[in-house]
C-alpha positions as a Markdown table, in Angstrom:
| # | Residue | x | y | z |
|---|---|---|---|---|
| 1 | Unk | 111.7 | 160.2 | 158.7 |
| 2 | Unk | 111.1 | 158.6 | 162.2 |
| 3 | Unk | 107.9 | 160.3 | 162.7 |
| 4 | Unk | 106.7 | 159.0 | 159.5 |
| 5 | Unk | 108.0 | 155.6 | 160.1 |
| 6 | Unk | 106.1 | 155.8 | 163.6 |
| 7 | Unk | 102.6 | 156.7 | 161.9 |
| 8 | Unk | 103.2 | 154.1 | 159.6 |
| 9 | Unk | 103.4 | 151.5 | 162.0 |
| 10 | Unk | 100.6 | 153.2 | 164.3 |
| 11 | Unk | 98.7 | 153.0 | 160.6 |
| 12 | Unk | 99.3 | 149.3 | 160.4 |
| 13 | Unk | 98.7 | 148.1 | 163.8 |
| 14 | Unk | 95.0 | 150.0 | 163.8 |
| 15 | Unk | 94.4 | 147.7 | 160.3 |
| 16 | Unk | 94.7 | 151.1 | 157.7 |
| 17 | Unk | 96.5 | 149.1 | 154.7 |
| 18 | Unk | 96.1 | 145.4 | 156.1 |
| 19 | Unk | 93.3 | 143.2 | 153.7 |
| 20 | Unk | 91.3 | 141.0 | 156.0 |
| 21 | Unk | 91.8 | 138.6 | 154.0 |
| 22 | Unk | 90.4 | 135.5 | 156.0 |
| 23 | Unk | 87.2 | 137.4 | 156.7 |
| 24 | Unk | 87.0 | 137.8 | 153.5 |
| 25 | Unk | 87.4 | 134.5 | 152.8 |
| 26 | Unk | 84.7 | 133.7 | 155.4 |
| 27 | Unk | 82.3 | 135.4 | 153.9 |
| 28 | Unk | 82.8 | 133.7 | 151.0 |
| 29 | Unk | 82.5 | 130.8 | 151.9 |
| 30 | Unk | 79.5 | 131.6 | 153.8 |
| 31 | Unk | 77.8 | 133.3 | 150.5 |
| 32 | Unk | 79.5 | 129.2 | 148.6 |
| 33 | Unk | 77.3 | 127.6 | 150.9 |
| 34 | Unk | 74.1 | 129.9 | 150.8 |
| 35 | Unk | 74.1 | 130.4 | 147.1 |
| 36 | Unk | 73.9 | 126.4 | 145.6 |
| 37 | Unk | 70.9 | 126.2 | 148.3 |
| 38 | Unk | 69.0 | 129.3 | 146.9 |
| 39 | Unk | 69.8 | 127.5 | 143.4 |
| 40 | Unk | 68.5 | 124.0 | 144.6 |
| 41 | Unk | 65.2 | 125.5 | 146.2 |
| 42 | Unk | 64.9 | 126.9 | 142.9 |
| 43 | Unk | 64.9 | 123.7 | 141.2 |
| 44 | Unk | 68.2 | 124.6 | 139.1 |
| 45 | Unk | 69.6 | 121.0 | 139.1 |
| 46 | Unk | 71.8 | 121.1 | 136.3 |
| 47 | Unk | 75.1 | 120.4 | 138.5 |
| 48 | Unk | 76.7 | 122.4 | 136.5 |
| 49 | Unk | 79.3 | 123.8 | 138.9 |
| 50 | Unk | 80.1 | 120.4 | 140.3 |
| 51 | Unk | 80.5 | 118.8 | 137.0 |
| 52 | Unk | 82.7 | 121.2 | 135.7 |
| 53 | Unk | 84.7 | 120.7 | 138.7 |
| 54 | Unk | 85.1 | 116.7 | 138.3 |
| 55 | Unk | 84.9 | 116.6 | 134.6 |
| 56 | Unk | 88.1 | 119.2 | 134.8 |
| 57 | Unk | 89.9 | 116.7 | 137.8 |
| 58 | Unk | 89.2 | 113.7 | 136.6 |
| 59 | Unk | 88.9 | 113.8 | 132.8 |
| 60 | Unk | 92.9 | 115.0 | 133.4 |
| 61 | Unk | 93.4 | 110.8 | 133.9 |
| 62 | Unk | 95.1 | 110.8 | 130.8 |
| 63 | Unk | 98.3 | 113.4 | 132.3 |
| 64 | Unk | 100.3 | 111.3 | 134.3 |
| 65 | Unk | 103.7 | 112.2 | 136.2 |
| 66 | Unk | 105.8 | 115.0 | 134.5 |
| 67 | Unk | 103.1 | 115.9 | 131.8 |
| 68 | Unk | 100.2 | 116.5 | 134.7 |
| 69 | Unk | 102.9 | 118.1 | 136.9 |
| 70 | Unk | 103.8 | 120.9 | 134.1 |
| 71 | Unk | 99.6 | 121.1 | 133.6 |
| 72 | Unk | 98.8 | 121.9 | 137.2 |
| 73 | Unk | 102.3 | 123.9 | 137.4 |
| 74 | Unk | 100.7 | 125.9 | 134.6 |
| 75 | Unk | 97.6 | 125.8 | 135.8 |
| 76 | Unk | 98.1 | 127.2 | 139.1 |
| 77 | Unk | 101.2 | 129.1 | 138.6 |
| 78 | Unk | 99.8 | 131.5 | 136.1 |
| 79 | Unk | 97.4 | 132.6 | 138.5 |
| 80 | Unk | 99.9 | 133.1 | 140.8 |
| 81 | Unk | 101.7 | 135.6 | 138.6 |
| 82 | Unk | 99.0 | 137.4 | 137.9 |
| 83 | Unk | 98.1 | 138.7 | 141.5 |
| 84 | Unk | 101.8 | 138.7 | 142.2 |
| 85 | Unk | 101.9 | 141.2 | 139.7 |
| 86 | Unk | 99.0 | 143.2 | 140.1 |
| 87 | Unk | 100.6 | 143.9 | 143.2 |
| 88 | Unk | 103.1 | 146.6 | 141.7 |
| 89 | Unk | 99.9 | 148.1 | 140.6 |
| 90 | Unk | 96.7 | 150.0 | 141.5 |
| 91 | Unk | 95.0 | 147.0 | 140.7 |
| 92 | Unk | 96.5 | 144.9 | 143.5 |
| 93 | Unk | 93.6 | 146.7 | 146.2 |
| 94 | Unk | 90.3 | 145.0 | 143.8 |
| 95 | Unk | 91.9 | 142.3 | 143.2 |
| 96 | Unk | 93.0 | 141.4 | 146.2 |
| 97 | Unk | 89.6 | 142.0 | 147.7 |
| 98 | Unk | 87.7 | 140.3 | 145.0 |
| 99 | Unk | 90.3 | 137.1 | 145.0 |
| 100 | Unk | 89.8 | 136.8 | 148.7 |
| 101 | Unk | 86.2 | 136.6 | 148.2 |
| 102 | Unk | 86.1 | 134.6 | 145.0 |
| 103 | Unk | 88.4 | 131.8 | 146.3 |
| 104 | Unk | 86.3 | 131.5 | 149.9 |
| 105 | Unk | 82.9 | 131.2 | 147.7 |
| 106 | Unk | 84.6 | 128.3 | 145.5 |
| 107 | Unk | 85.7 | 126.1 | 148.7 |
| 108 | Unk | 81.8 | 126.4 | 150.2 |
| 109 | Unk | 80.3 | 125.9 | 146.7 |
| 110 | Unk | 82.2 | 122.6 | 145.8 |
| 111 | Unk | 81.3 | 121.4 | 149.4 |
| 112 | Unk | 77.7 | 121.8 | 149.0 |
| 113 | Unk | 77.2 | 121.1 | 146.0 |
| 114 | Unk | 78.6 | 118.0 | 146.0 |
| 115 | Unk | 76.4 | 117.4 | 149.0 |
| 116 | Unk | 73.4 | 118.7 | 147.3 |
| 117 | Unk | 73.9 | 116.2 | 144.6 |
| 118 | Unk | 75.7 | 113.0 | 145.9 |
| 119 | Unk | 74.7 | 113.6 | 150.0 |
| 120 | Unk | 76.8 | 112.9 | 152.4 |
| 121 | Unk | 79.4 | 110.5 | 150.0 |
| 122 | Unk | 79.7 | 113.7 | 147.9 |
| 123 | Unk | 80.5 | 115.8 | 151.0 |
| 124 | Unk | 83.4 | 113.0 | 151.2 |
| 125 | Unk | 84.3 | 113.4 | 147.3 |
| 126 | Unk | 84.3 | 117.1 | 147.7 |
| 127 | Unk | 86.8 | 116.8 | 150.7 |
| 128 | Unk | 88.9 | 114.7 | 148.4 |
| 129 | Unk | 88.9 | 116.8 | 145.8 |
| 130 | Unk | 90.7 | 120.0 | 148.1 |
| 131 | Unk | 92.2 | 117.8 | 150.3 |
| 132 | Unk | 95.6 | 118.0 | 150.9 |
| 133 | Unk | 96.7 | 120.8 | 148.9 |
| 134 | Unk | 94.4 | 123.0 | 150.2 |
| 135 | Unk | 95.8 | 122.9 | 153.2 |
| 136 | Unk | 98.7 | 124.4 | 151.8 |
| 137 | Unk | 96.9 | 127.0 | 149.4 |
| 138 | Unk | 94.9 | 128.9 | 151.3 |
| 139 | Unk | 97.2 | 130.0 | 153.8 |
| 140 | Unk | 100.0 | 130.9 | 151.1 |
| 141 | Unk | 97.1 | 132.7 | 149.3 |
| 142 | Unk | 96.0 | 134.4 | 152.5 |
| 143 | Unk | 99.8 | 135.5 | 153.1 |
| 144 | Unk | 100.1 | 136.4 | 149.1 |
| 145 | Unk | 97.0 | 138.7 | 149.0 |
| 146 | Unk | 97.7 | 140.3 | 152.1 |
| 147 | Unk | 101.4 | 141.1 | 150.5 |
| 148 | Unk | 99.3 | 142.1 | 147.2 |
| 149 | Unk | 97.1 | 144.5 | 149.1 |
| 150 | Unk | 99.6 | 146.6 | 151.6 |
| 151 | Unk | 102.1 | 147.3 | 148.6 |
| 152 | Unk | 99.2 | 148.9 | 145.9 |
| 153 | Unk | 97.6 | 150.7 | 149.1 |
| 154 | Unk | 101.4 | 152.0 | 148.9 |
| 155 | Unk | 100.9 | 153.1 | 145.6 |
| 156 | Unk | 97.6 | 154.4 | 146.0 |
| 157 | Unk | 98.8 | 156.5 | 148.6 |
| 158 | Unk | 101.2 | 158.1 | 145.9 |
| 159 | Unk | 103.9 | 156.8 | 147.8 |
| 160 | Unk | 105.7 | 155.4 | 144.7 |
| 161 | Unk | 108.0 | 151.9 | 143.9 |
| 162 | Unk | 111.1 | 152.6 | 146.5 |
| 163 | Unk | 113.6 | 149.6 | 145.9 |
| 164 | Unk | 113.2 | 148.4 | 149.7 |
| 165 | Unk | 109.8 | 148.6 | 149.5 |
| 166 | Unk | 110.0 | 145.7 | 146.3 |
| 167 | Unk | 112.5 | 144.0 | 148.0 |
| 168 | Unk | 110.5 | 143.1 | 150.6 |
| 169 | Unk | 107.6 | 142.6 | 148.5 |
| 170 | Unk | 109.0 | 140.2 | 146.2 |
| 171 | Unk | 110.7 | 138.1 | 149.9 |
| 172 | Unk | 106.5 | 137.7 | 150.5 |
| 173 | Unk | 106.0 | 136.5 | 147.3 |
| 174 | Unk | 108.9 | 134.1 | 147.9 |
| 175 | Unk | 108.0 | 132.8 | 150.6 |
| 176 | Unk | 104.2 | 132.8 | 149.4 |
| 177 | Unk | 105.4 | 130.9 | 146.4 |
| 178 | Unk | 107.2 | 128.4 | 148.1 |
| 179 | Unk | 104.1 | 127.3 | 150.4 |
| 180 | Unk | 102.2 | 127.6 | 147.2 |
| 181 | Unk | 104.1 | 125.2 | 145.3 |
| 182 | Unk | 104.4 | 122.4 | 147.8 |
| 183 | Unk | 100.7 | 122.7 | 147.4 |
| 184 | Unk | 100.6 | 122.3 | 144.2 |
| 185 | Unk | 102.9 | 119.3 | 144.1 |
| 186 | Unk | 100.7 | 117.8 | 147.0 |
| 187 | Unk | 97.8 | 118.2 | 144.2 |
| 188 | Unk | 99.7 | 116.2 | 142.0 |
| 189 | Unk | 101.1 | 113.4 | 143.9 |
| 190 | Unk | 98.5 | 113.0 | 147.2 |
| 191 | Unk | 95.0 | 114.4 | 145.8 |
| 192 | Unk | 94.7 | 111.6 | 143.7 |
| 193 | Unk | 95.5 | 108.7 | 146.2 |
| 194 | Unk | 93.3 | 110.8 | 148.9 |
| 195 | Unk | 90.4 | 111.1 | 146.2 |
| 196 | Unk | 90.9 | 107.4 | 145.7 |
| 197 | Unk | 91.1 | 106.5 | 149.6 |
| 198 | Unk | 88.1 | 109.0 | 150.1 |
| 199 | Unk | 85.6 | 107.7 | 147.4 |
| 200 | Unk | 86.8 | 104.0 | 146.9 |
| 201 | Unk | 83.5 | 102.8 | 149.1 |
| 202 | Unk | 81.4 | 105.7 | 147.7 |
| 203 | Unk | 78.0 | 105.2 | 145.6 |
| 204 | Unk | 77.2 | 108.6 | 143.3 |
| 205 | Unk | 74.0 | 109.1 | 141.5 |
């Protein structure tokens, strides 16, 4: 039992089992900024990605308080769940992976698109629109994914449920969620003021 408890730490100090998740992320962001460019030279200039965006932030002017609070709480929460759960299952490892990459390609796409379109005021705009929350959700996504991808590694490795094991999976979702949700109440009480205070003295085409 010690011997095994010593590999398994030897396993997880060399990175076997540990998702890299902010490289990940990087590259994601990297592949956000290079794809709306290969798009532009292309002459695609739709703005469909960037309009989807605003037209789903801004045409949610009618939810105020409680009602936009449950939305976003829905919204964002269901996600949540979702790779929170996939976590007690082999799917947790592609997931995981494909998140991390997913949610580093949306933060460099709304950033250059909106600079691609509006210039520099829509680099501002697109600050606003992440800005704060986002300062909140990617670390507590980080921290969740990371959580997500050790424990299916676990099961991939045939390893099985044991209830410690869950116990401390579900204390990283905890404390995951906990981040996440002060995010998410910064999205509904800050972002707009700092879209506002971002964009007040902004001209867009």
């Amino acid at each position: 039992m010690v011997q095994g408890e010593d590999m398994r730490k030897r396993k997880m100090k060399t990175g076997s089992g540990v998702l890299p998740v902010w490289r990940l992320m990087g590259t994601g962001f990297l592949l956000g900024i290079l794809i709306p460019n290969v798009i532009w030279k292309l002459e695609w200039r739709q703005k469909i990605l960037t309009s989807v965006y605003l037209l789903g932030t801004l045409g949610r002017e009618d939810l105020s308080g409680y009602d936009y609070l449950l939305y976003v709480l829905k919204m964002r929460g269901s996600v949540f769940l979702i790779i929170a759960l996939c976590g007690l299952s082999v799917f947790g490892v592609p997931l995981a992976v494909l998140v991390s990459l997913i949610k580093g390609i949306e933060v460099g796409m709304i950033l250059t698109m909106s600079i691609l379109q509006f210039g520099l005021a829509g680099g501002i705009m697109g600050a606003g629109l992440l800005l704060p929350q986002y300062l909140l959700y990617i670390p507590a996504i980080c921290y969740l994914l990371s959580a997500v991808y050790f424990q299916s590694v676990e099961i991939w490795r045939n390893k099985g449920l044991f209830p410690q094991k869950i116990y401390g999976y579900i204390m990283h979702i905890f404390l995951a969620g906990t981040v996440y949700t002060a995010g998410i109440f910064l999205e509904v009480y800050c972002n707009p003021w700092v879209f506002q205070m971002f964009t007040k003295n902004s001209y867009f085409l």
